[in-house]
Structures are given as structure tokens and as C-alpha cells.
Short mmCIF file of C-alpha atoms and ligand atoms in Angstrom, two decimals:
data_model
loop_
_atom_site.label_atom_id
_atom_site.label_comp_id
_atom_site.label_asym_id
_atom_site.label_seq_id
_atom_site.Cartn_x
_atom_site.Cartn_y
_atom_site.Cartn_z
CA UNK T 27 160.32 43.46 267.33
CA UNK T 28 163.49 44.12 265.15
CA UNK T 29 163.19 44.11 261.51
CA UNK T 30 165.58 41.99 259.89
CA UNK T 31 166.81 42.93 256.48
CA UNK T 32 168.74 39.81 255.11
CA UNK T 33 171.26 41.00 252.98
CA UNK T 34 171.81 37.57 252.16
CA UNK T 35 169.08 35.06 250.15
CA UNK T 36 170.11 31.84 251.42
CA UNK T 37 168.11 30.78 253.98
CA UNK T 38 169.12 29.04 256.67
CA UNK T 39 167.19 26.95 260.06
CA UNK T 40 168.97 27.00 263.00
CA UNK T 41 168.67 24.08 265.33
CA UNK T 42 169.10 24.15 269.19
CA UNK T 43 168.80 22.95 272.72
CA UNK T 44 169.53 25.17 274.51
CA UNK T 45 170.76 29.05 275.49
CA UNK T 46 171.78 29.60 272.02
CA UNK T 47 174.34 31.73 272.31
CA UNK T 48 176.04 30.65 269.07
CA UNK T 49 172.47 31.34 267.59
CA UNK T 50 172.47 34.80 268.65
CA UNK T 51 176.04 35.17 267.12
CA UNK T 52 174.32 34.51 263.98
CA UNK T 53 171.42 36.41 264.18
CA UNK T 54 173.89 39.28 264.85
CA UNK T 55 176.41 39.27 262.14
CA UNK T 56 176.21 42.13 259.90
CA UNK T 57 175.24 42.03 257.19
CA UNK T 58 172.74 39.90 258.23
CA UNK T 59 172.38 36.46 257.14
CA UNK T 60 168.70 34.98 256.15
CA UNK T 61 167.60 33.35 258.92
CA UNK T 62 164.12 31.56 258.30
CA UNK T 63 163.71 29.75 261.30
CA UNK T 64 165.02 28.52 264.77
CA UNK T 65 163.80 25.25 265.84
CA UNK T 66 164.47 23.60 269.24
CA UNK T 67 163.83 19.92 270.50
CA UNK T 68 163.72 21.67 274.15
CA UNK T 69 160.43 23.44 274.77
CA UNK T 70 162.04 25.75 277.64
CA UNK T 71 165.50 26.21 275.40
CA UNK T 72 166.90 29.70 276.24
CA UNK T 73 167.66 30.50 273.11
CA UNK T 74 163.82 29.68 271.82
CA UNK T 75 162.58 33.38 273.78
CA UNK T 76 165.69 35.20 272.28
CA UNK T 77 165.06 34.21 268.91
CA UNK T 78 161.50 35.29 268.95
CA UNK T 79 162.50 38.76 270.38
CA UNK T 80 164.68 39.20 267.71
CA UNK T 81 161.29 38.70 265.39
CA UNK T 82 162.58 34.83 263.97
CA UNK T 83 160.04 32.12 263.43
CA UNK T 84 160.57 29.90 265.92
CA UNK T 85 159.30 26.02 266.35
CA UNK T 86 159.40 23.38 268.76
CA UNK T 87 160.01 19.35 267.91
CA UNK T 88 159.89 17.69 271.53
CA UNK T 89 162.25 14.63 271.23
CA UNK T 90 159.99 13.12 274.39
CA UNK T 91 157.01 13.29 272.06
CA UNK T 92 158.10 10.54 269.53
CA UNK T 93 158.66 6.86 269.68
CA UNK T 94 162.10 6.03 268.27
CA UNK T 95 164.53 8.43 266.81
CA UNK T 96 163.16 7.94 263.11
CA UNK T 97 160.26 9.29 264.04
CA UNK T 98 161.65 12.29 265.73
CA UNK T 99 163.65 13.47 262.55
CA UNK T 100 160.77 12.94 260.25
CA UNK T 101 159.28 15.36 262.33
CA UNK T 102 162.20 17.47 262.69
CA UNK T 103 162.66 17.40 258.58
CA UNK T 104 159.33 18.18 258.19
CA UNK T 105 159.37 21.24 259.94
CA UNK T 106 162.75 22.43 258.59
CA UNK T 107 161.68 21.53 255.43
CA UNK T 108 158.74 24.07 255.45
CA UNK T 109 161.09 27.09 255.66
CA UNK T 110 162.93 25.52 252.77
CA UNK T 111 166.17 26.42 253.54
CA UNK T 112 169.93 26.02 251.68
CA UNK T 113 171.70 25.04 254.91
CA UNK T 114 170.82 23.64 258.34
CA UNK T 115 173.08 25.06 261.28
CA UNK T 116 173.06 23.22 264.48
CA UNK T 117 174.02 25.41 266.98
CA UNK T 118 174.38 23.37 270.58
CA UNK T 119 171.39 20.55 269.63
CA UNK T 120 171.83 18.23 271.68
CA UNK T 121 170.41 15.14 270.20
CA UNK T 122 172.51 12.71 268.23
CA UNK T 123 170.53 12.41 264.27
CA UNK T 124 169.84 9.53 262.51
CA UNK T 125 171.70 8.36 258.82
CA UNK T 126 168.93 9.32 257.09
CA UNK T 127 168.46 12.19 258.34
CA UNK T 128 171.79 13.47 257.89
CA UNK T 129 171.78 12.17 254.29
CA UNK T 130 168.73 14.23 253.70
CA UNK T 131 171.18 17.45 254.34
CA UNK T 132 174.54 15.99 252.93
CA UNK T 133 176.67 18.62 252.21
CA UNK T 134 174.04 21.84 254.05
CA UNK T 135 174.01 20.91 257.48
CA UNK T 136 176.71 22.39 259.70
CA UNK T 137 177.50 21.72 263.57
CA UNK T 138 180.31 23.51 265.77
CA UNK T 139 182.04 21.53 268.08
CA UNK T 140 184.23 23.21 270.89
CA UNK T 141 187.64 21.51 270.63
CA UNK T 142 190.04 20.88 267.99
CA UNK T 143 188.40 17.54 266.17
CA UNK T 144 189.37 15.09 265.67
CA UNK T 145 190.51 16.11 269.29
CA UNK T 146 188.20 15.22 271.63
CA UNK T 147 184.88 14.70 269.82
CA UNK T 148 181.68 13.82 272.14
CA UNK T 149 180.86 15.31 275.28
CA UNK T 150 182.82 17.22 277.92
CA UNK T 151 185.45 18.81 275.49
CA UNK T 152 186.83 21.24 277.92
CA UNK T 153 187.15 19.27 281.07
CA UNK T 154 188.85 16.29 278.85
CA UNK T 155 190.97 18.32 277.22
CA UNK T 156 192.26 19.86 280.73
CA UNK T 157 192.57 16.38 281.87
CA UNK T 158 195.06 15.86 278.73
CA UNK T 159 196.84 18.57 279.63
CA UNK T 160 196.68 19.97 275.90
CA UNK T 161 197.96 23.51 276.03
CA UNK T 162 196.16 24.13 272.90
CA UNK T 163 192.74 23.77 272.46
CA UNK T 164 189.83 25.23 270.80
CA UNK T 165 186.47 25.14 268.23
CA UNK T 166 185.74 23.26 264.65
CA UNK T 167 183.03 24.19 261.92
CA UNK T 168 182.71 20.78 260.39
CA UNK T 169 180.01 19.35 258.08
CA UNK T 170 178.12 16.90 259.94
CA UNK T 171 178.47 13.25 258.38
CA UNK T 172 176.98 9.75 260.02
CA UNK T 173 179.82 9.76 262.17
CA UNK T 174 179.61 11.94 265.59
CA UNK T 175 181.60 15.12 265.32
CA UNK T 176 183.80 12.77 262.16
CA UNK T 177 182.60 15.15 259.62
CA UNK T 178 184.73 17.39 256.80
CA UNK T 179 186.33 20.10 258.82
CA UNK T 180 185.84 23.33 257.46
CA UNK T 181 187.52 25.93 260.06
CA UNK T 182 188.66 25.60 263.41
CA UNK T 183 190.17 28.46 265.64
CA UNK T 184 192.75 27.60 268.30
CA UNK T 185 193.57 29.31 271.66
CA UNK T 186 195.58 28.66 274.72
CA UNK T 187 194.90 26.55 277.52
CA UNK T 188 196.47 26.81 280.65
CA UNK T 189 196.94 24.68 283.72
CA UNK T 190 195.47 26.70 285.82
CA UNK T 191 192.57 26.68 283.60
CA UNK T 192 188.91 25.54 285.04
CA UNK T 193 186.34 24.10 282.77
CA UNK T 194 184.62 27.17 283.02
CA UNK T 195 187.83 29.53 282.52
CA UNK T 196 188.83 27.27 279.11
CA UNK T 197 185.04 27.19 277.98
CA UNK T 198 184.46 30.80 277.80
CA UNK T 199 187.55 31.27 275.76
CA UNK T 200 186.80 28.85 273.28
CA UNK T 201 183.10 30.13 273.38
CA UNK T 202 184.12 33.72 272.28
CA UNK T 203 185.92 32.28 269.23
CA UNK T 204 183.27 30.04 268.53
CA UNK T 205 180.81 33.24 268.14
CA UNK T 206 183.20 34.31 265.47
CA UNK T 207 183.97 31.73 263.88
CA UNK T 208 180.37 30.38 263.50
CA UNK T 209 178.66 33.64 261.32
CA UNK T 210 181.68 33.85 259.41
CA UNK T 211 181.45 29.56 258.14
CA UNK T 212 178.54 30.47 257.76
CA UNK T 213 178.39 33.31 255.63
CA UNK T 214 180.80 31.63 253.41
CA UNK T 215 178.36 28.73 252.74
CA UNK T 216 175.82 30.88 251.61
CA UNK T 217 178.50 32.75 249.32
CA UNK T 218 179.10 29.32 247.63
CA UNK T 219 182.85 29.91 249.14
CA UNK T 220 182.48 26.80 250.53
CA UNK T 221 183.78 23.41 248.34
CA UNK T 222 183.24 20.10 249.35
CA UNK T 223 185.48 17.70 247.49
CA UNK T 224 184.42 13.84 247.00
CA UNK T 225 187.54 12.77 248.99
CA UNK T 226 186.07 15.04 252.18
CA UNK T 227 188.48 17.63 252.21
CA UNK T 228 186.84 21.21 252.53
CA UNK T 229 188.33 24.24 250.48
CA UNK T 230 187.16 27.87 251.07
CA UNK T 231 187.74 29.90 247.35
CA UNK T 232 189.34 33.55 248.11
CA UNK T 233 189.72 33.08 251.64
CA UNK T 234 192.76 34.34 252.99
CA UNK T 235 196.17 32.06 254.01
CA UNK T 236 196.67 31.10 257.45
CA UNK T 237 200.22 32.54 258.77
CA UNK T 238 201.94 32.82 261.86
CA UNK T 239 201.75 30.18 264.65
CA UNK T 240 200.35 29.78 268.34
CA UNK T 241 202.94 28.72 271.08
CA UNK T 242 201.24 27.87 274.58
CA UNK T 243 203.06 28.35 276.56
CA UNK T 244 204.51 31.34 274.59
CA UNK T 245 208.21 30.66 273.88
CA UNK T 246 210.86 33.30 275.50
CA UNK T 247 211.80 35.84 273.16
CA UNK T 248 215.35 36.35 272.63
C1 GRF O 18 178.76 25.33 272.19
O1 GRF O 18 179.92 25.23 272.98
C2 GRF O 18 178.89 24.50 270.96
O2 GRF O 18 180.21 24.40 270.49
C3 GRF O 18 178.42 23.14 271.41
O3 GRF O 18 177.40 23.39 272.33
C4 GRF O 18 177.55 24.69 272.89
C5 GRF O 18 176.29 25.42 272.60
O4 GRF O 18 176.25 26.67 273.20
N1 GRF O 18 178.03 22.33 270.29
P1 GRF O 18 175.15 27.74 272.76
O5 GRF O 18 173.79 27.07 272.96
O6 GRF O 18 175.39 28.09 271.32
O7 GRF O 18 175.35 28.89 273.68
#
């Protein structure tokens, strides 16, 4: 079992369904972030084992085990509740949360959603995207709000799509800018980089300006 040394003291619970690889982007950055818990409405969720080998508290809510959705989060905010962390990251949790339970986190609970919101929010990003024909697509770090995937956008990254693209192809693209883009949101949460103005609109102190642009297809250079 690893030791973690968090060189940061906000703690965070990460919530999941399922392989977690965003997860494991997080338990990874360097330095490392405080990670109190991982906590998974899927009992067989991938990501569950990997957590544990990398010596993380890890818990199980099981959706299928509660009446309504209420009860569920209740459950779910219970258990998060007890690590007593400064920001909740969902990282691929697949079930849609209730008002109150999102109110309950207003302002520390995070999702990442793989397209360009508010392209294509829901389900199926990639394949509807193709279907669009968008030549640009990619990932948002948004704070999550009553409305699905309608939250305050804090940083998305873009990349190319192609036509020749597949689902799969245009997935694991976005997916390795997702793992980089995740740690680094983030880390500037828990740095207090991270303003949230009444209005909605996100600001991020001292980060640096965006410059430059992304053509897809890239234009012909003279
Ligand atoms: C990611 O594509 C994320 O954007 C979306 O669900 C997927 C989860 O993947 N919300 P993983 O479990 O982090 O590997």
C-alpha cells in the first residue's frame, strides 16, 4: 500500500461508477491532492479496487438499495459527510442527484463532462457530436447546479475531431485531456483560485491567458 503524503489540506471525496480513470488522474497528480475518500454507487465499479490499492478509503452507497432518490443521497451525504471534505468531485457517477442534494454542496461539488457544454450535455457526447459533424470537440470542468451538465463552467479543453473519427477514436482523445484537465480544476479549488461570482460566471485568480487558436481542419499555411 502506497503512502500518500497530501501536500495539500483540503480534502476532497471522489464519487464514481465506474473504471475511474479520471479518479486515478487525481490520485496521481503531484503534488498530491488530499484525497479522503472514494465512494461508488456501483459495488463492482473498477475504479473502487484501484482506489483501495492506492491505500484510499473507499465506500459503497448501492443506488438499488434505497427507495426513491431522496433516500439514496441522504445516504450518499451521510457518508461523504463523514470524511468532511471542502469539495466533492464526481468523476464518471452515473446517477443524476437530487436539488437538495446539490444545494447541500453549492459551490464544492465538481463534475467533468466530455464535450464542450453547453454542447452536447447528457449522454453519448462523442457519438452525437460525430453525428453533428463538429470538427471541434472536447471536455468541461463545470460546477454542478440543479440543472444536468447547466452548471458554471470553469475550464474546458478543446481538440480536433475528424470525420473519420469513431466514437472510440474521438473518446480517447478527449479522455487524455480530461485526465489533465481534471487534477489541475481541481487543484485550483483547493488553492481558493477558484471564484464563483453571484451572476455564475467562474474566474480563476493568477491563472494564465488563453492565446492562440485551434483550426480543425488546420487551415493551409501560406
Ligand atoms: C468520463 O468521460 C467523464 O467525462 C464522464 O464519464 C467518464 C468517466 O470515465 N463524466 P472514468 O470513470 O473517469 O474513466
Amino acid at each position: 500500500m502506497m503512502e500518500r503524503a497530501p501536500a495539500d489540506r483540503t480534502p476532497i471525496v471522489i464519487l464514481i461508477s465506474g473504471r475511474g480513470s479520471n479518479m486515478l488522474a487525481i490520485l496521481g497528480a503531484r503534488p498530491a491532492l488530499d484525497v479522503a475518500a472514494v465512494i461508488s454507487n456501483e459495488p463492482l465499479a473498477a475504479g473502487l479496487a484501484a482506489a483501495r490499492e492506492r491505500g484510499v478509503a473507499t465506500r459503497i452507497v448501492d443506488h438499488r438499495a434505497y427507495a426513491d432518490r431522496a433516500g439514496f443521497d441522504a445516504a450518499l451525504a451521510r457518508e461523504i459527510d463523514a470524511f468532511g471534505p471542502r469539495l466533492v468531485v464526481l468523476a464518471g457517477f452515473m446517477r443524476i442527484l437530487t436539488d437538495a442534494f446539490v444545494a447541500r454542496y453549492t459551490g464544492r461539488l465538481l463534475n467533468i463532462h466530455p464535450a464542450l457544454l453547453p454542447a452536447f450535455p447528457g449522454l453519448n457526447t462523442h457519438r452525437r457530436a460525430l453525428a453533428a459533424g463538429v470538427r471541434i470537440h472536447g471536455c468541461t470542468v463545470h460546477f454542478v447546479t440543479p440543472e444536468l451538465d447547466g452548471g458554471p463552467i470553469i475550464a474546458q479543453t478543446a481538440v480536433p475531431a475528424a470525420p473519420d473519427d469513431t466514437e472510440e477514436t474521438l473518446a480517447a482523445r478527449v479522455l487524455v485531456e480530461e485526465h489533465k484537465l481534471y487534477p489541475q480544476v481541481v487543484r485550483w479549488v483547493c488553492e481558493g483560485r477558484v471564484r464563483l461570482a453571484p451572476d455564475g460566471r467562474v474566474t480563476v485568480v493568477r491563472a494564465g491567458t488563453a492565446s492562440g487558436s485551434l483550426a480543425s481542419p488546420p487551415l493551409d499555411v501560406a
